[in-house]
């Protein structure tokens, strides 16, 4: 499996380390030609406005939209924002996933937190029973899941933090910053 990680800004290096630990080939994507031959793409956390601006400058917007029609893409945090159709403000978005996202929904950097999540699909796919420990850093929430998109996980208060639409995946949190590889395994199963 060859998985690209959009390497314009943010914590792409951590995703590559995790992919390689699972035996997949993880490669940095900075130009449209780097998408050739990939089985899937991860868009990392960082700052969604910066990722959008750089993707526009590097003429990646249309190639990424085209790639996402037929390949798995997973956006973590800022990547989930960039993947979405609606963030209630103007910034470059891929608009691939039919979700509405609210940026910085938990407050500022100091309001970052961790939480245990119960994710049935993840447990089933990896044949495990323990909860998923998730890291939220100035995280967005998924306000609405529309069309064919479905909820994968909610916090105890009901706020949506993970969603899936076919081969597209969005998480508010950062699986690449933990030692739990289950989310990356789940994504590899979508990409294969
Ligand atoms: N707050 C960032 C944004 O709105 C996302 C933060 C992150 O990716 N950890 O783009």
PDB file of C-alpha atoms and ligand atoms in Angstrom:
ATOM      1  CA  UNK A   1       0.000   0.000   0.000  1.00  0.00           C
ATOM      2  CA  UNK A   2       1.255   3.434  -0.922  1.00  0.00           C
ATOM      3  CA  UNK A   3      -0.353   6.264   1.032  1.00  0.00           C
ATOM      4  CA  UNK A   4       0.390   9.942   0.478  1.00  0.00           C
ATOM      5  CA  UNK A   5       0.364  12.532   3.240  1.00  0.00           C
ATOM      6  CA  UNK A   6      -0.270  16.128   2.187  1.00  0.00           C
ATOM      7  CA  UNK A   7       2.932  17.820   3.340  1.00  0.00           C
ATOM      8  CA  UNK A   8       2.236  21.531   2.878  1.00  0.00           C
ATOM      9  CA  UNK A   9       1.949  22.386   6.586  1.00  0.00           C
ATOM     10  CA  UNK A  10       1.096  20.661   9.858  1.00  0.00           C
ATOM     11  CA  UNK A  11       2.075  17.335  11.423  1.00  0.00           C
ATOM     12  CA  UNK A  12       2.501  15.210   8.284  1.00  0.00           C
ATOM     13  CA  UNK A  13       5.725  13.585   9.552  1.00  0.00           C
ATOM     14  CA  UNK A  14       3.907  11.828  12.425  1.00  0.00           C
ATOM     15  CA  UNK A  15       1.412  10.288   9.990  1.00  0.00           C
ATOM     16  CA  UNK A  16       4.242   8.964   7.827  1.00  0.00           C
ATOM     17  CA  UNK A  17       5.928   7.361  10.854  1.00  0.00           C
ATOM     18  CA  UNK A  18       2.668   5.647  11.780  1.00  0.00           C
ATOM     19  CA  UNK A  19       1.989   4.421   8.230  1.00  0.00           C
ATOM     20  CA  UNK A  20       5.487   2.958   8.006  1.00  0.00           C
ATOM     21  CA  UNK A  21       5.064   1.223  11.378  1.00  0.00           C
ATOM     22  CA  UNK A  22       2.092  -0.583   9.817  1.00  0.00           C
ATOM     23  CA  UNK A  23       4.119  -1.710   6.817  1.00  0.00           C
ATOM     24  CA  UNK A  24       2.584   0.775   4.380  1.00  0.00           C
ATOM     25  CA  UNK A  25       4.635   3.078   2.224  1.00  0.00           C
ATOM     26  CA  UNK A  26       4.092   6.676   3.393  1.00  0.00           C
ATOM     27  CA  UNK A  27       5.093   9.447   0.995  1.00  0.00           C
ATOM     28  CA  UNK A  28       4.968  13.251   1.164  1.00  0.00           C
ATOM     29  CA  UNK A  29       2.666  14.999  -1.311  1.00  0.00           C
ATOM     30  CA  UNK A  30       3.456  18.576  -2.313  1.00  0.00           C
ATOM     31  CA  UNK A  31       2.711  18.654  -6.038  1.00  0.00           C
ATOM     32  CA  UNK A  32      -0.080  17.226  -8.235  1.00  0.00           C
ATOM     33  CA  UNK A  33       2.309  14.648  -9.769  1.00  0.00           C
ATOM     34  CA  UNK A  34       2.933  13.183  -6.295  1.00  0.00           C
ATOM     35  CA  UNK A  35      -0.642  11.811  -6.312  1.00  0.00           C
ATOM     36  CA  UNK A  36       0.190   9.374  -9.122  1.00  0.00           C
ATOM     37  CA  UNK A  37       0.112   5.750  -8.014  1.00  0.00           C
ATOM     38  CA  UNK A  38      -1.196   6.414  -4.489  1.00  0.00           C
ATOM     39  CA  UNK A  39      -3.829   4.170  -2.887  1.00  0.00           C
ATOM     40  CA  UNK A  40      -5.006   6.901  -0.517  1.00  0.00           C
ATOM     41  CA  UNK A  41      -4.173  10.266   1.020  1.00  0.00           C
ATOM     42  CA  UNK A  42      -4.058  11.677   4.544  1.00  0.00           C
ATOM     43  CA  UNK A  43      -4.481  15.410   5.130  1.00  0.00           C
ATOM     44  CA  UNK A  44      -2.871  16.219   8.499  1.00  0.00           C
ATOM     45  CA  UNK A  45      -3.720  18.625  11.278  1.00  0.00           C
ATOM     46  CA  UNK A  46      -2.271  22.102  11.253  1.00  0.00           C
ATOM     47  CA  UNK A  47      -3.988  25.308  10.199  1.00  0.00           C
ATOM     48  CA  UNK A  48      -6.731  24.774   7.628  1.00  0.00           C
ATOM     49  CA  UNK A  49      -6.500  28.303   6.170  1.00  0.00           C
ATOM     50  CA  UNK A  50      -2.750  27.863   5.569  1.00  0.00           C
ATOM     51  CA  UNK A  51      -3.195  24.381   4.064  1.00  0.00           C
ATOM     52  CA  UNK A  52      -5.926  25.777   1.768  1.00  0.00           C
ATOM     53  CA  UNK A  53      -3.846  28.749   0.713  1.00  0.00           C
ATOM     54  CA  UNK A  54      -0.780  26.614  -0.063  1.00  0.00           C
ATOM     55  CA  UNK A  55      -2.873  23.989  -1.887  1.00  0.00           C
ATOM     56  CA  UNK A  56      -4.268  26.814  -4.055  1.00  0.00           C
ATOM     57  CA  UNK A  57      -0.782  28.250  -4.718  1.00  0.00           C
ATOM     58  CA  UNK A  58       0.600  24.819  -5.652  1.00  0.00           C
ATOM     59  CA  UNK A  59      -2.392  24.146  -7.968  1.00  0.00           C
ATOM     60  CA  UNK A  60      -3.429  21.143  -5.938  1.00  0.00           C
ATOM     61  CA  UNK A  61      -7.128  21.942  -5.432  1.00  0.00           C
ATOM     62  CA  UNK A  62      -8.530  20.318  -8.595  1.00  0.00           C
ATOM     63  CA  UNK A  63      -6.123  17.340  -8.586  1.00  0.00           C
ATOM     64  CA  UNK A  64      -7.068  16.628  -4.948  1.00  0.00           C
ATOM     65  CA  UNK A  65     -10.808  16.847  -5.753  1.00  0.00           C
ATOM     66  CA  UNK A  66     -10.308  14.493  -8.675  1.00  0.00           C
ATOM     67  CA  UNK A  67      -8.254  12.073  -6.550  1.00  0.00           C
ATOM     68  CA  UNK A  68     -10.954  12.031  -3.869  1.00  0.00           C
ATOM     69  CA  UNK A  69     -13.636  10.900  -6.321  1.00  0.00           C
ATOM     70  CA  UNK A  70     -12.040   7.482  -6.593  1.00  0.00           C
ATOM     71  CA  UNK A  71      -9.576   7.172  -3.685  1.00  0.00           C
ATOM     72  CA  UNK A  72      -9.683   7.123   0.092  1.00  0.00           C
ATOM     73  CA  UNK A  73      -8.884  10.424   1.808  1.00  0.00           C
ATOM     74  CA  UNK A  74      -8.702  10.975   5.563  1.00  0.00           C
ATOM     75  CA  UNK A  75      -8.567  14.439   7.090  1.00  0.00           C
ATOM     76  CA  UNK A  76      -7.441  14.827  10.708  1.00  0.00           C
ATOM     77  CA  UNK A  77      -8.420  18.070  12.472  1.00  0.00           C
ATOM     78  CA  UNK A  78      -7.426  20.874  10.036  1.00  0.00           C
ATOM     79  CA  UNK A  79      -7.507  18.168   7.346  1.00  0.00           C
ATOM     80  CA  UNK A  80     -11.133  17.377   8.234  1.00  0.00           C
ATOM     81  CA  UNK A  81     -11.988  21.068   7.878  1.00  0.00           C
ATOM     82  CA  UNK A  82     -10.267  21.213   4.468  1.00  0.00           C
ATOM     83  CA  UNK A  83     -12.132  18.083   3.301  1.00  0.00           C
ATOM     84  CA  UNK A  84     -15.566  19.455   4.239  1.00  0.00           C
ATOM     85  CA  UNK A  85     -18.194  21.281   2.186  1.00  0.00           C
ATOM     86  CA  UNK A  86     -19.123  23.926   4.751  1.00  0.00           C
ATOM     87  CA  UNK A  87     -17.317  25.798   7.538  1.00  0.00           C
ATOM     88  CA  UNK A  88     -19.608  28.860   7.693  1.00  0.00           C
ATOM     89  CA  UNK A  89     -16.864  31.176   6.442  1.00  0.00           C
ATOM     90  CA  UNK A  90     -14.827  31.781   3.310  1.00  0.00           C
ATOM     91  CA  UNK A  91     -11.625  29.775   2.987  1.00  0.00           C
ATOM     92  CA  UNK A  92     -10.413  27.297   0.353  1.00  0.00           C
ATOM     93  CA  UNK A  93     -12.098  23.905   0.902  1.00  0.00           C
ATOM     94  CA  UNK A  94     -11.978  20.697  -1.109  1.00  0.00           C
ATOM     95  CA  UNK A  95     -15.723  20.305  -0.539  1.00  0.00           C
ATOM     96  CA  UNK A  96     -15.516  16.526  -0.915  1.00  0.00           C
ATOM     97  CA  UNK A  97     -17.319  15.469   2.266  1.00  0.00           C
ATOM     98  CA  UNK A  98     -20.888  16.406   2.975  1.00  0.00           C
ATOM     99  CA  UNK A  99     -20.282  17.640   6.505  1.00  0.00           C
ATOM    100  CA  UNK A 100     -20.581  21.029   8.179  1.00  0.00           C
ATOM    101  CA  UNK A 101     -17.700  21.816  10.498  1.00  0.00           C
ATOM    102  CA  UNK A 102     -17.221  24.462  13.207  1.00  0.00           C
ATOM    103  CA  UNK A 103     -13.589  25.494  13.641  1.00  0.00           C
ATOM    104  CA  UNK A 104     -11.978  25.944  17.064  1.00  0.00           C
ATOM    105  CA  UNK A 105     -15.206  24.735  18.620  1.00  0.00           C
ATOM    106  CA  UNK A 106     -13.687  23.925  22.013  1.00  0.00           C
ATOM    107  CA  UNK A 107     -11.889  27.234  22.411  1.00  0.00           C
ATOM    108  CA  UNK A 108      -8.235  28.166  22.287  1.00  0.00           C
ATOM    109  CA  UNK A 109      -5.026  26.119  22.341  1.00  0.00           C
ATOM    110  CA  UNK A 110      -5.162  25.920  26.169  1.00  0.00           C
ATOM    111  CA  UNK A 111      -8.567  24.247  25.917  1.00  0.00           C
ATOM    112  CA  UNK A 112      -7.054  21.242  24.178  1.00  0.00           C
ATOM    113  CA  UNK A 113      -8.038  17.950  25.822  1.00  0.00           C
ATOM    114  CA  UNK A 114      -8.095  14.167  25.572  1.00  0.00           C
ATOM    115  CA  UNK A 115     -11.080  11.819  25.703  1.00  0.00           C
ATOM    116  CA  UNK A 116     -11.888   8.122  25.430  1.00  0.00           C
ATOM    117  CA  UNK A 117     -14.184   7.361  22.514  1.00  0.00           C
ATOM    118  CA  UNK A 118     -16.314   4.370  21.784  1.00  0.00           C
ATOM    119  CA  UNK A 119     -16.114   3.682  18.043  1.00  0.00           C
ATOM    120  CA  UNK A 120     -17.947   0.529  17.002  1.00  0.00           C
ATOM    121  CA  UNK A 121     -16.600   0.410  13.399  1.00  0.00           C
ATOM    122  CA  UNK A 122     -13.027   0.772  14.616  1.00  0.00           C
ATOM    123  CA  UNK A 123     -13.352  -2.001  17.199  1.00  0.00           C
ATOM    124  CA  UNK A 124     -14.989  -4.263  14.660  1.00  0.00           C
ATOM    125  CA  UNK A 125     -12.396  -3.576  11.945  1.00  0.00           C
ATOM    126  CA  UNK A 126      -9.473  -4.229  14.306  1.00  0.00           C
ATOM    127  CA  UNK A 127     -11.135  -6.919  16.429  1.00  0.00           C
ATOM    128  CA  UNK A 128     -10.554  -5.043  19.712  1.00  0.00           C
ATOM    129  CA  UNK A 129     -12.777  -3.948  22.596  1.00  0.00           C
ATOM    130  CA  UNK A 130     -10.948  -1.122  24.396  1.00  0.00           C
ATOM    131  CA  UNK A 131     -11.947   2.522  23.856  1.00  0.00           C
ATOM    132  CA  UNK A 132     -10.015   4.831  21.566  1.00  0.00           C
ATOM    133  CA  UNK A 133      -8.041   7.519  23.387  1.00  0.00           C
ATOM    134  CA  UNK A 134      -8.273  10.690  21.302  1.00  0.00           C
ATOM    135  CA  UNK A 135      -6.213  13.909  21.425  1.00  0.00           C
ATOM    136  CA  UNK A 136      -8.007  17.179  20.585  1.00  0.00           C
ATOM    137  CA  UNK A 137      -5.897  20.285  19.807  1.00  0.00           C
ATOM    138  CA  UNK A 138      -7.847  23.469  19.046  1.00  0.00           C
ATOM    139  CA  UNK A 139     -10.187  21.033  17.429  1.00  0.00           C
ATOM    140  CA  UNK A 140     -13.229  21.493  15.228  1.00  0.00           C
ATOM    141  CA  UNK A 141     -16.521  19.714  15.762  1.00  0.00           C
ATOM    142  CA  UNK A 142     -18.612  18.225  13.020  1.00  0.00           C
ATOM    143  CA  UNK A 143     -21.860  20.170  13.403  1.00  0.00           C
ATOM    144  CA  UNK A 144     -23.822  18.343  10.747  1.00  0.00           C
ATOM    145  CA  UNK A 145     -23.483  15.113   8.842  1.00  0.00           C
ATOM    146  CA  UNK A 146     -25.461  15.347   5.597  1.00  0.00           C
ATOM    147  CA  UNK A 147     -26.347  13.225   2.589  1.00  0.00           C
ATOM    148  CA  UNK A 148     -24.452   9.934   2.555  1.00  0.00           C
ATOM    149  CA  UNK A 149     -22.068  10.902   5.349  1.00  0.00           C
ATOM    150  CA  UNK A 150     -22.522   9.062   8.651  1.00  0.00           C
ATOM    151  CA  UNK A 151     -21.429   9.613  12.233  1.00  0.00           C
ATOM    152  CA  UNK A 152     -18.548   7.412  13.439  1.00  0.00           C
ATOM    153  CA  UNK A 153     -18.102   8.859  16.909  1.00  0.00           C
ATOM    154  CA  UNK A 154     -19.548  11.368  19.347  1.00  0.00           C
ATOM    155  CA  UNK A 155     -18.350  12.786  22.654  1.00  0.00           C
ATOM    156  CA  UNK A 156     -20.473  11.991  25.705  1.00  0.00           C
ATOM    157  CA  UNK A 157     -22.278  15.331  25.285  1.00  0.00           C
ATOM    158  CA  UNK A 158     -23.342  14.314  21.754  1.00  0.00           C
ATOM    159  CA  UNK A 159     -20.937  16.434  19.741  1.00  0.00           C
ATOM    160  CA  UNK A 160     -19.739  14.634  16.593  1.00  0.00           C
ATOM    161  CA  UNK A 161     -15.978  14.145  16.303  1.00  0.00           C
ATOM    162  CA  UNK A 162     -15.615  11.532  13.551  1.00  0.00           C
ATOM    163  CA  UNK A 163     -17.530  10.890  10.334  1.00  0.00           C
ATOM    164  CA  UNK A 164     -17.284   8.767   7.222  1.00  0.00           C
ATOM    165  CA  UNK A 165     -18.714   9.074   3.736  1.00  0.00           C
ATOM    166  CA  UNK A 166     -17.804   5.988   1.714  1.00  0.00           C
ATOM    167  CA  UNK A 167     -14.024   6.109   1.284  1.00  0.00           C
ATOM    168  CA  UNK A 168     -13.747   9.560   2.924  1.00  0.00           C
ATOM    169  CA  UNK A 169     -12.953   9.899   6.616  1.00  0.00           C
ATOM    170  CA  UNK A 170     -12.887  12.951   8.918  1.00  0.00           C
ATOM    171  CA  UNK A 171     -11.709  13.086  12.538  1.00  0.00           C
ATOM    172  CA  UNK A 172     -11.595  16.165  14.802  1.00  0.00           C
ATOM    173  CA  UNK A 173      -8.727  14.603  16.732  1.00  0.00           C
ATOM    174  CA  UNK A 174      -5.146  13.469  16.037  1.00  0.00           C
ATOM    175  CA  UNK A 175      -4.597   9.663  15.889  1.00  0.00           C
ATOM    176  CA  UNK A 176      -1.019  10.262  14.691  1.00  0.00           C
ATOM    177  CA  UNK A 177      -0.116  11.719  18.100  1.00  0.00           C
ATOM    178  CA  UNK A 178      -0.876   8.543  20.064  1.00  0.00           C
ATOM    179  CA  UNK A 179       0.547   5.011  20.053  1.00  0.00           C
ATOM    180  CA  UNK A 180      -2.794   3.556  19.033  1.00  0.00           C
ATOM    181  CA  UNK A 181      -2.531   2.549  15.366  1.00  0.00           C
ATOM    182  CA  UNK A 182      -6.145   1.415  14.978  1.00  0.00           C
ATOM    183  CA  UNK A 183      -7.387   4.481  13.106  1.00  0.00           C
ATOM    184  CA  UNK A 184      -4.555   4.207  10.591  1.00  0.00           C
ATOM    185  CA  UNK A 185      -5.337   0.490  10.194  1.00  0.00           C
ATOM    186  CA  UNK A 186      -8.980   1.377   9.604  1.00  0.00           C
ATOM    187  CA  UNK A 187      -7.977   3.919   6.966  1.00  0.00           C
ATOM    188  CA  UNK A 188      -5.719   1.382   5.224  1.00  0.00           C
ATOM    189  CA  UNK A 189      -8.715  -0.960   5.023  1.00  0.00           C
ATOM    190  CA  UNK A 190     -10.724   1.813   3.307  1.00  0.00           C
ATOM    191  CA  UNK A 191      -7.863   2.500   0.892  1.00  0.00           C
ATOM    192  CA  UNK A 192      -7.326  -1.123  -0.123  1.00  0.00           C
TER     193      UNK A 192
HETATM  194  N1  LIG B   1      -7.614  25.179  14.608  1.00  0.00           N
HETATM  195  C1  LIG B   1      -7.117  24.627  13.371  1.00  0.00           C
HETATM  196  C2  LIG B   1      -7.978  25.106  12.176  1.00  0.00           C
HETATM  197  O1  LIG B   1      -9.026  25.653  12.358  1.00  0.00           O
HETATM  198  C3  LIG B   1      -7.101  23.110  13.421  1.00  0.00           C
HETATM  199  C4  LIG B   1      -6.177  22.644  14.544  1.00  0.00           C
HETATM  200  C5  LIG B   1      -5.521  21.321  14.309  1.00  0.00           C
HETATM  201  O2  LIG B   1      -5.415  20.832  13.192  1.00  0.00           O
HETATM  202  N2  LIG B   1      -5.037  20.738  15.390  1.00  0.00           N
HETATM  203  O3  LIG B   1      -7.556  24.951  11.081  1.00  0.00           O
END
